[in-house]
mmCIF file of C-alpha atoms in Angstrom:
data_model
loop_
_atom_site.group_PDB
_atom_site.id
_atom_site.type_symbol
_atom_site.label_atom_id
_atom_site.label_comp_id
_atom_site.label_asym_id
_atom_site.label_seq_id
_atom_site.Cartn_x
_atom_site.Cartn_y
_atom_site.Cartn_z
ATOM 1 C CA MET A 1 -41.096 46.204 -27.394
ATOM 2 C CA TYR A 2 -38.078 44.038 -28.276
ATOM 3 C CA ASP A 3 -35.716 45.910 -30.571
ATOM 4 C CA MET A 4 -33.322 43.322 -32.009
ATOM 5 C CA LYS A 5 -31.341 43.169 -35.229
ATOM 6 C CA ALA A 6 -31.284 39.380 -35.571
ATOM 7 C CA LEU A 7 -31.816 36.113 -33.712
ATOM 8 C CA TYR A 8 -29.665 33.100 -34.543
ATOM 9 C CA GLU A 9 -30.556 29.662 -33.168
ATOM 10 C CA ALA A 10 -27.539 27.484 -32.442
ATOM 11 C CA THR A 11 -27.805 23.801 -33.375
ATOM 12 C CA SER A 12 -24.859 22.654 -31.231
ATOM 13 C CA VAL A 13 -22.201 24.034 -28.903
ATOM 14 C CA GLU A 14 -19.780 24.165 -31.843
ATOM 15 C CA ASN A 15 -22.345 26.024 -33.924
ATOM 16 C CA ALA A 16 -22.926 28.508 -31.081
ATOM 17 C CA VAL A 17 -19.183 29.249 -30.997
ATOM 18 C CA GLU A 18 -19.187 29.709 -34.796
ATOM 19 C CA LEU A 19 -22.133 32.106 -34.615
ATOM 20 C CA LEU A 20 -20.430 34.162 -31.910
ATOM 21 C CA LEU A 21 -17.298 34.393 -34.065
ATOM 22 C CA GLU A 22 -19.351 35.419 -37.104
ATOM 23 C CA HIS A 23 -21.251 38.042 -35.110
ATOM 24 C CA PRO A 24 -18.824 39.770 -32.725
ATOM 25 C CA GLN A 25 -21.544 42.040 -31.286
ATOM 26 C CA ALA A 26 -23.977 39.199 -30.559
ATOM 27 C CA LYS A 27 -25.094 38.202 -27.082
ATOM 28 C CA ILE A 28 -26.003 34.726 -25.820
ATOM 29 C CA ILE A 29 -29.615 34.177 -24.761
ATOM 30 C CA ALA A 30 -30.775 31.081 -22.865
ATOM 31 C CA GLY A 31 -33.976 31.269 -20.797
ATOM 32 C CA GLY A 32 -34.139 35.015 -21.390
ATOM 33 C CA SER A 33 -35.240 36.000 -17.889
ATOM 34 C CA ASP A 34 -32.427 38.582 -17.723
ATOM 35 C CA VAL A 35 -31.811 39.476 -21.372
ATOM 36 C CA LEU A 36 -35.450 40.063 -22.295
ATOM 37 C CA ILE A 37 -35.900 42.436 -19.361
ATOM 38 C CA GLN A 38 -32.886 44.458 -20.496
ATOM 39 C CA MET A 39 -34.252 44.527 -24.047
ATOM 40 C CA ARG A 40 -37.672 45.655 -22.888
ATOM 41 C CA GLU A 41 -36.029 48.491 -20.960
ATOM 42 C CA GLY A 42 -34.263 49.577 -24.152
ATOM 43 C CA ARG A 43 -30.752 48.850 -22.893
ATOM 44 C CA LEU A 44 -29.937 46.414 -25.722
ATOM 45 C CA ALA A 45 -31.508 48.214 -28.668
ATOM 46 C CA GLY A 46 -30.528 46.688 -32.023
ATOM 47 C CA ILE A 47 -28.894 43.664 -30.387
ATOM 48 C CA GLU A 48 -27.998 40.439 -32.202
ATOM 49 C CA LEU A 49 -28.816 37.322 -30.195
ATOM 50 C CA VAL A 50 -27.471 33.772 -30.337
ATOM 51 C CA SER A 51 -30.005 31.435 -28.737
ATOM 52 C CA ILE A 52 -28.716 28.254 -27.108
ATOM 53 C CA TYR A 53 -32.040 27.389 -25.468
ATOM 54 C CA LYS A 54 -32.757 24.385 -27.729
ATOM 55 C CA LEU A 55 -29.407 22.715 -26.983
ATOM 56 C CA ASP A 56 -30.491 19.769 -24.831
ATOM 57 C CA GLU A 57 -26.831 18.714 -24.670
ATOM 58 C CA LEU A 58 -26.445 21.607 -22.194
ATOM 59 C CA ARG A 59 -29.334 20.542 -19.950
ATOM 60 C CA GLY A 60 -29.305 18.174 -16.956
ATOM 61 C CA VAL A 61 -27.374 16.980 -13.889
ATOM 62 C CA SER A 62 -25.154 13.886 -13.836
ATOM 63 C CA MET A 63 -22.209 12.344 -12.020
ATOM 64 C CA ASP A 64 -18.863 11.595 -13.681
ATOM 65 C CA GLU A 65 -16.992 8.337 -13.016
ATOM 66 C CA ASP A 66 -14.767 10.040 -10.439
ATOM 67 C CA GLY A 67 -17.772 11.293 -8.462
ATOM 68 C CA THR A 68 -17.716 14.831 -9.838
ATOM 69 C CA LEU A 69 -21.190 16.358 -10.070
ATOM 70 C CA ARG A 70 -21.768 17.871 -13.513
ATOM 71 C CA ILE A 71 -24.465 20.560 -13.668
ATOM 72 C CA LEU A 72 -25.175 21.712 -17.203
ATOM 73 C CA PRO A 73 -25.852 25.425 -17.723
ATOM 74 C CA LEU A 74 -29.335 25.214 -19.295
ATOM 75 C CA THR A 75 -30.701 23.307 -16.312
ATOM 76 C CA SER A 76 -33.567 25.329 -14.869
ATOM 77 C CA PHE A 77 -33.721 26.300 -11.221
ATOM 78 C CA SER A 78 -36.802 24.095 -10.781
ATOM 79 C CA HIS A 79 -35.012 21.024 -12.126
ATOM 80 C CA ILE A 80 -31.990 21.651 -9.906
ATOM 81 C CA THR A 81 -34.178 21.895 -6.801
ATOM 82 C CA LYS A 82 -35.905 18.593 -7.616
ATOM 83 C CA HIS A 83 -32.954 16.590 -8.950
ATOM 84 C CA PRO A 84 -32.064 13.512 -6.826
ATOM 85 C CA LEU A 85 -28.290 13.973 -7.186
ATOM 86 C CA ILE A 86 -28.558 17.560 -5.961
ATOM 87 C CA ASN A 87 -30.794 16.530 -3.049
ATOM 88 C CA GLU A 88 -28.451 13.710 -2.056
ATOM 89 C CA HIS A 89 -25.119 15.500 -2.267
ATOM 90 C CA ILE A 90 -25.529 19.300 -2.327
ATOM 91 C CA LYS A 91 -29.106 19.920 -1.229
ATOM 92 C CA VAL A 92 -28.334 23.504 -0.253
ATOM 93 C CA LEU A 93 -27.844 24.451 -3.916
ATOM 94 C CA GLY A 94 -31.410 23.395 -4.664
ATOM 95 C CA GLU A 95 -32.588 25.377 -1.653
ATOM 96 C CA ALA A 96 -30.639 28.456 -2.794
ATOM 97 C CA VAL A 97 -31.971 28.529 -6.354
ATOM 98 C CA ASP A 98 -35.473 27.906 -5.020
ATOM 99 C CA LYS A 99 -35.277 31.441 -3.617
ATOM 100 C CA VAL A 100 -34.914 32.987 -7.084
ATOM 101 C CA GLY A 101 -37.927 35.013 -8.233
ATOM 102 C CA GLY A 102 -41.235 33.165 -8.475
ATOM 103 C CA PRO A 103 -42.268 29.814 -9.987
ATOM 104 C CA GLN A 104 -42.376 31.136 -13.555
ATOM 105 C CA ILE A 105 -38.840 32.517 -13.300
ATOM 106 C CA ARG A 106 -37.558 29.298 -11.711
ATOM 107 C CA ASN A 107 -39.088 27.248 -14.518
ATOM 108 C CA ILE A 108 -37.467 29.276 -17.309
ATOM 109 C CA GLY A 109 -34.330 30.697 -15.637
ATOM 110 C CA THR A 110 -31.113 28.694 -15.905
ATOM 111 C CA ILE A 111 -28.190 28.281 -13.556
ATOM 112 C CA GLY A 112 -25.835 29.176 -16.399
ATOM 113 C CA GLY A 113 -27.576 32.479 -16.944
ATOM 114 C CA ASN A 114 -27.622 33.164 -13.202
ATOM 115 C CA THR A 115 -23.838 32.815 -13.000
ATOM 116 C CA CYS A 116 -22.855 34.291 -16.370
ATOM 117 C CA ASN A 117 -24.656 37.576 -15.761
ATOM 118 C CA GLY A 118 -21.925 38.241 -13.195
ATOM 119 C CA VAL A 119 -24.037 39.936 -10.537
ATOM 120 C CA THR A 120 -22.998 39.583 -6.906
ATOM 121 C CA SER A 121 -26.599 39.084 -5.736
ATOM 122 C CA ALA A 122 -27.199 35.870 -7.744
ATOM 123 C CA ASP A 123 -28.586 33.275 -5.319
ATOM 124 C CA SER A 124 -26.615 30.415 -6.873
ATOM 125 C CA ALA A 125 -23.288 32.249 -6.885
ATOM 126 C CA SER A 126 -22.383 32.264 -3.184
ATOM 127 C CA THR A 127 -23.422 28.623 -2.783
ATOM 128 C CA LEU A 128 -21.343 27.559 -5.797
ATOM 129 C CA HIS A 129 -18.392 29.449 -4.279
ATOM 130 C CA ALA A 130 -18.868 27.554 -1.030
ATOM 131 C CA TRP A 131 -18.758 24.253 -2.965
ATOM 132 C CA ASP A 132 -15.503 25.214 -4.776
ATOM 133 C CA ALA A 133 -17.260 24.972 -8.133
ATOM 134 C CA ILE A 134 -15.236 24.642 -11.325
ATOM 135 C CA MET A 135 -16.563 26.373 -14.445
ATOM 136 C CA GLU A 136 -16.112 24.466 -17.712
ATOM 137 C CA ILE A 137 -15.845 26.873 -20.645
ATOM 138 C CA THR A 138 -15.878 26.045 -24.366
ATOM 139 C CA GLY A 139 -14.666 28.265 -27.212
ATOM 140 C CA GLN A 140 -12.813 28.161 -30.511
ATOM 141 C CA ASN A 141 -9.633 27.042 -28.727
ATOM 142 C CA GLY A 142 -11.314 24.095 -27.006
ATOM 143 C CA VAL A 143 -12.384 23.446 -23.430
ATOM 144 C CA ARG A 144 -10.874 25.023 -20.335
ATOM 145 C CA GLN A 145 -11.710 24.873 -16.631
ATOM 146 C CA LEU A 146 -11.653 27.801 -14.242
ATOM 147 C CA PRO A 147 -12.281 27.932 -10.468
ATOM 148 C CA ILE A 148 -15.403 29.968 -9.814
ATOM 149 C CA LYS A 149 -13.422 32.455 -7.705
ATOM 150 C CA ASP A 150 -11.542 33.405 -10.894
ATOM 151 C CA PHE A 151 -14.670 33.346 -13.068
ATOM 152 C CA TYR A 152 -16.047 36.574 -11.547
ATOM 153 C CA VAL A 153 -13.708 39.392 -12.582
ATOM 154 C CA GLY A 154 -15.706 42.496 -11.624
ATOM 155 C CA PRO A 155 -19.225 43.850 -11.108
ATOM 156 C CA GLY A 156 -21.395 42.256 -13.796
ATOM 157 C CA ARG A 157 -18.353 40.752 -15.553
ATOM 158 C CA VAL A 158 -17.137 37.170 -15.910
ATOM 159 C CA ALA A 159 -14.082 35.608 -17.542
ATOM 160 C CA LEU A 160 -15.742 34.581 -20.817
ATOM 161 C CA ALA A 161 -14.214 35.616 -24.121
ATOM 162 C CA HIS A 162 -16.774 36.614 -26.757
ATOM 163 C CA ASP A 163 -16.473 33.269 -28.562
ATOM 164 C CA GLU A 164 -16.841 31.234 -25.347
ATOM 165 C CA LEU A 165 -19.814 29.853 -23.454
ATOM 166 C CA LEU A 166 -20.241 28.042 -20.181
ATOM 167 C CA THR A 167 -20.792 24.326 -20.836
ATOM 168 C CA ALA A 168 -20.773 22.841 -17.311
ATOM 169 C CA ILE A 169 -20.471 23.608 -13.613
ATOM 170 C CA LEU A 170 -18.440 20.943 -11.811
ATOM 171 C CA ILE A 171 -18.443 20.085 -8.093
ATOM 172 C CA ARG A 172 -15.685 17.622 -7.260
ATOM 173 C CA LYS A 173 -16.283 14.741 -4.860
ATOM 174 C CA GLU A 174 -13.773 16.023 -2.322
ATOM 175 C CA SER A 175 -15.651 19.334 -2.246
ATOM 176 C CA TYR A 176 -18.997 17.818 -1.199
ATOM 177 C CA GLN A 177 -18.384 14.426 0.413
ATOM 178 C CA GLY A 178 -19.046 14.638 4.160
ATOM 179 C CA TYR A 179 -20.204 18.283 4.024
ATOM 180 C CA ARG A 180 -23.593 19.742 4.910
ATOM 181 C CA GLY A 181 -24.589 23.241 3.878
ATOM 182 C CA HIS A 182 -27.055 26.017 4.576
ATOM 183 C CA TYR A 183 -27.904 29.193 2.640
ATOM 184 C CA ILE A 184 -29.580 32.276 4.075
ATOM 185 C CA LYS A 185 -30.932 35.024 1.850
ATOM 186 C CA TYR A 186 -31.790 38.286 3.536
ATOM 187 C CA ALA A 187 -34.120 40.423 1.437
ATOM 188 C CA MET A 188 -36.748 43.054 2.051
ATOM 189 C CA ARG A 189 -39.441 40.564 0.990
ATOM 190 C CA ASN A 190 -39.698 36.793 1.347
ATOM 191 C CA ALA A 191 -40.198 36.263 -2.393
ATOM 192 C CA MET A 192 -39.623 37.979 -5.755
ATOM 193 C CA ASP A 193 -36.771 40.084 -4.404
ATOM 194 C CA ILE A 194 -33.039 40.482 -4.888
ATOM 195 C CA ALA A 195 -30.810 39.603 -1.942
ATOM 196 C CA THR A 196 -29.710 42.427 0.308
ATOM 197 C CA THR A 197 -27.050 39.956 1.442
ATOM 198 C CA GLY A 198 -26.749 36.206 0.902
ATOM 199 C CA CYS A 199 -24.611 33.811 2.945
ATOM 200 C CA SER A 200 -23.810 30.177 2.172
ATOM 201 C CA VAL A 201 -21.908 27.943 4.594
ATOM 202 C CA ASN A 202 -20.719 24.328 4.321
ATOM 203 C CA CYS A 203 -19.119 22.402 7.143
ATOM 204 C CA LYS A 204 -17.533 18.996 7.642
ATOM 205 C CA LEU A 205 -17.377 17.687 11.202
ATOM 206 C CA SER A 206 -15.094 15.051 12.667
ATOM 207 C CA ALA A 207 -16.419 11.506 13.171
ATOM 208 C CA ASP A 208 -17.332 12.270 16.791
ATOM 209 C CA LYS A 209 -19.044 15.538 15.702
ATOM 210 C CA LYS A 210 -16.954 17.582 18.130
ATOM 211 C CA THR A 211 -14.467 19.278 15.775
ATOM 212 C CA PHE A 212 -14.753 21.428 12.659
ATOM 213 C CA GLU A 213 -12.657 19.516 10.129
ATOM 214 C CA ASP A 214 -13.429 22.147 7.500
ATOM 215 C CA VAL A 215 -15.769 25.082 6.982
ATOM 216 C CA ARG A 216 -16.350 27.093 3.804
ATOM 217 C CA ILE A 217 -18.332 30.322 3.688
ATOM 218 C CA ALA A 218 -19.245 32.605 0.804
ATOM 219 C CA TYR A 219 -21.322 35.755 0.414
ATOM 220 C CA GLY A 220 -23.290 37.611 -2.187
ATOM 221 C CA VAL A 221 -23.553 41.415 -1.981
ATOM 222 C CA ALA A 222 -20.701 41.627 0.523
ATOM 223 C CA GLY A 223 -18.414 43.018 -2.159
ATOM 224 C CA PRO A 224 -18.411 43.748 -5.904
ATOM 225 C CA VAL A 225 -18.402 40.013 -6.734
ATOM 226 C CA PRO A 226 -19.497 36.870 -4.857
ATOM 227 C CA MET A 227 -16.714 36.007 -2.440
ATOM 228 C CA ARG A 228 -15.294 33.577 0.105
ATOM 229 C CA THR A 229 -14.078 34.820 3.500
ATOM 230 C CA PRO A 230 -10.873 32.891 4.264
ATOM 231 C CA SER A 231 -10.345 34.617 7.624
ATOM 232 C CA ALA A 232 -13.618 33.145 8.901
ATOM 233 C CA GLU A 233 -12.771 29.693 7.532
ATOM 234 C CA ALA A 234 -9.361 29.729 9.224
ATOM 235 C CA ALA A 235 -10.899 30.853 12.525
ATOM 236 C CA VAL A 236 -12.712 27.533 13.061
ATOM 237 C CA LYS A 237 -10.864 24.922 11.016
ATOM 238 C CA GLY A 238 -9.627 22.232 13.409
ATOM 239 C CA LYS A 239 -11.331 23.901 16.353
ATOM 240 C CA ALA A 240 -13.956 22.500 18.717
ATOM 241 C CA VAL A 241 -17.633 22.743 17.801
ATOM 242 C CA SER A 242 -18.755 25.429 20.243
ATOM 243 C CA MET A 243 -20.707 28.675 20.306
ATOM 244 C CA GLU A 244 -17.530 30.513 21.269
ATOM 245 C CA ASN A 245 -15.799 29.400 18.084
ATOM 246 C CA ILE A 246 -18.889 30.098 15.978
ATOM 247 C CA GLU A 247 -18.936 33.658 17.337
ATOM 248 C CA ALA A 248 -15.246 34.022 16.435
ATOM 249 C CA PHE A 249 -16.009 32.649 12.961
ATOM 250 C CA ALA A 250 -18.733 35.231 12.401
ATOM 251 C CA LYS A 251 -16.580 38.142 13.567
ATOM 252 C CA ALA A 252 -13.650 37.007 11.406
ATOM 253 C CA ALA A 253 -15.876 37.181 8.317
ATOM 254 C CA LEU A 254 -15.901 40.968 8.715
ATOM 255 C CA LEU A 255 -12.170 41.077 7.946
ATOM 256 C CA ASP A 256 -12.633 40.059 4.297
ATOM 257 C CA VAL A 257 -15.836 41.729 3.108
ATOM 258 C CA ASN A 258 -16.360 45.161 1.611
ATOM 259 C CA PRO A 259 -20.097 45.842 1.172
ATOM 260 C CA ARG A 260 -21.357 49.159 -0.169
ATOM 261 C CA THR A 261 -24.247 51.401 0.641
ATOM 262 C CA SER A 262 -27.094 51.218 -1.877
ATOM 263 C CA TRP A 263 -30.783 52.022 -1.902
ATOM 264 C CA ARG A 264 -31.426 48.514 -0.556
ATOM 265 C CA ALA A 265 -29.254 48.817 2.549
ATOM 266 C CA SER A 266 -26.403 50.764 4.091
ATOM 267 C CA ARG A 267 -22.877 49.416 4.339
ATOM 268 C CA GLU A 268 -23.239 49.332 8.133
ATOM 269 C CA PHE A 269 -26.402 47.218 7.969
ATOM 270 C CA ARG A 270 -24.801 44.810 5.512
ATOM 271 C CA LEU A 271 -21.821 44.398 7.862
ATOM 272 C CA GLN A 272 -24.262 43.508 10.629
ATOM 273 C CA LEU A 273 -25.851 40.960 8.294
ATOM 274 C CA VAL A 274 -22.468 39.471 7.356
ATOM 275 C CA GLU A 275 -21.774 38.628 10.993
ATOM 276 C CA GLU A 276 -25.259 37.488 11.947
ATOM 277 C CA LEU A 277 -25.889 35.354 8.869
ATOM 278 C CA ALA A 278 -22.514 33.622 9.247
ATOM 279 C CA LYS A 279 -23.377 32.648 12.786
ATOM 280 C CA ARG A 280 -26.881 31.434 11.971
ATOM 281 C CA ALA A 281 -25.782 29.498 8.886
ATOM 282 C CA LEU A 282 -22.967 27.678 10.676
ATOM 283 C CA ILE A 283 -25.232 26.771 13.605
ATOM 284 C CA GLU A 284 -27.666 25.213 11.127
ATOM 285 C CA CYS A 285 -24.817 23.365 9.388
ATOM 286 C CA VAL A 286 -23.763 21.870 12.719
ATOM 287 C CA ASN A 287 -27.345 20.763 13.354
ATOM 288 C CA LEU A 288 -27.635 19.227 9.878
ATOM 289 C CA SER A 289 -24.333 17.404 10.425
ATOM 290 C CA GLY A 290 -25.509 15.836 13.699
ATOM 291 C CA GLY A 291 -23.416 18.045 15.972
ATOM 292 C CA VAL A 292 -24.492 19.403 19.335
ATOM 293 C CA LEU A 293 -23.987 22.947 20.596
#
């Protein structure tokens, strides 16, 4: 059922990097909810695996001294949804990953695996884009940080060299303080399904709740990689909180996306979703922020 050449268990991040260097054809495995399916289908026959699942140093959520939220890659979806720091500061991320698969998948699947597989439909990806996430990457040359918009380089591909692994996802204080967010996943079923389109919106209102100080919006399955739509963001930044401006925001999102037709949905239907989900998500963000429409 599982045709593999070898399985190596890393004892530390440094050891994982060493194993990847020693075995240039090896693939990282964490929770295994993606890799094991590919193996069972025969797509990774004879693969070498480097397991990082036992590395507790890569598991958990914490806050740095400067207020940066640090989400470690082996943190399961279930733990993210329940974590008090997530619920206090970026609750929408917990809500987004709670839409992944079923309970068993959410208990074993990790946020690192969800992002590193590079697929545009990943439920965490659009929300992390909307929070301006920074990806911390460790390899033989040390640690580097990369904005998430540069982490996704093509369909199913991310900017990890073979000897590198994701060691943290960072959300800076200025990216979440004063913002409220909402994620909408449109799928053919309410559970156990891949997103036809996903939309995540964050907004920050003025003190009197009458002006959009800032709005960030990101999509999954609106292009080959998860993506922000800067035209939509510019359409409402500094503008009054009104349905007229929300409608303009939703229409402007169409300027930046490029969805494709697939067996799940046509390009035309996805474009309709892009506009409608943007509108609905921003309305909910206004409500969550105490604004009135």
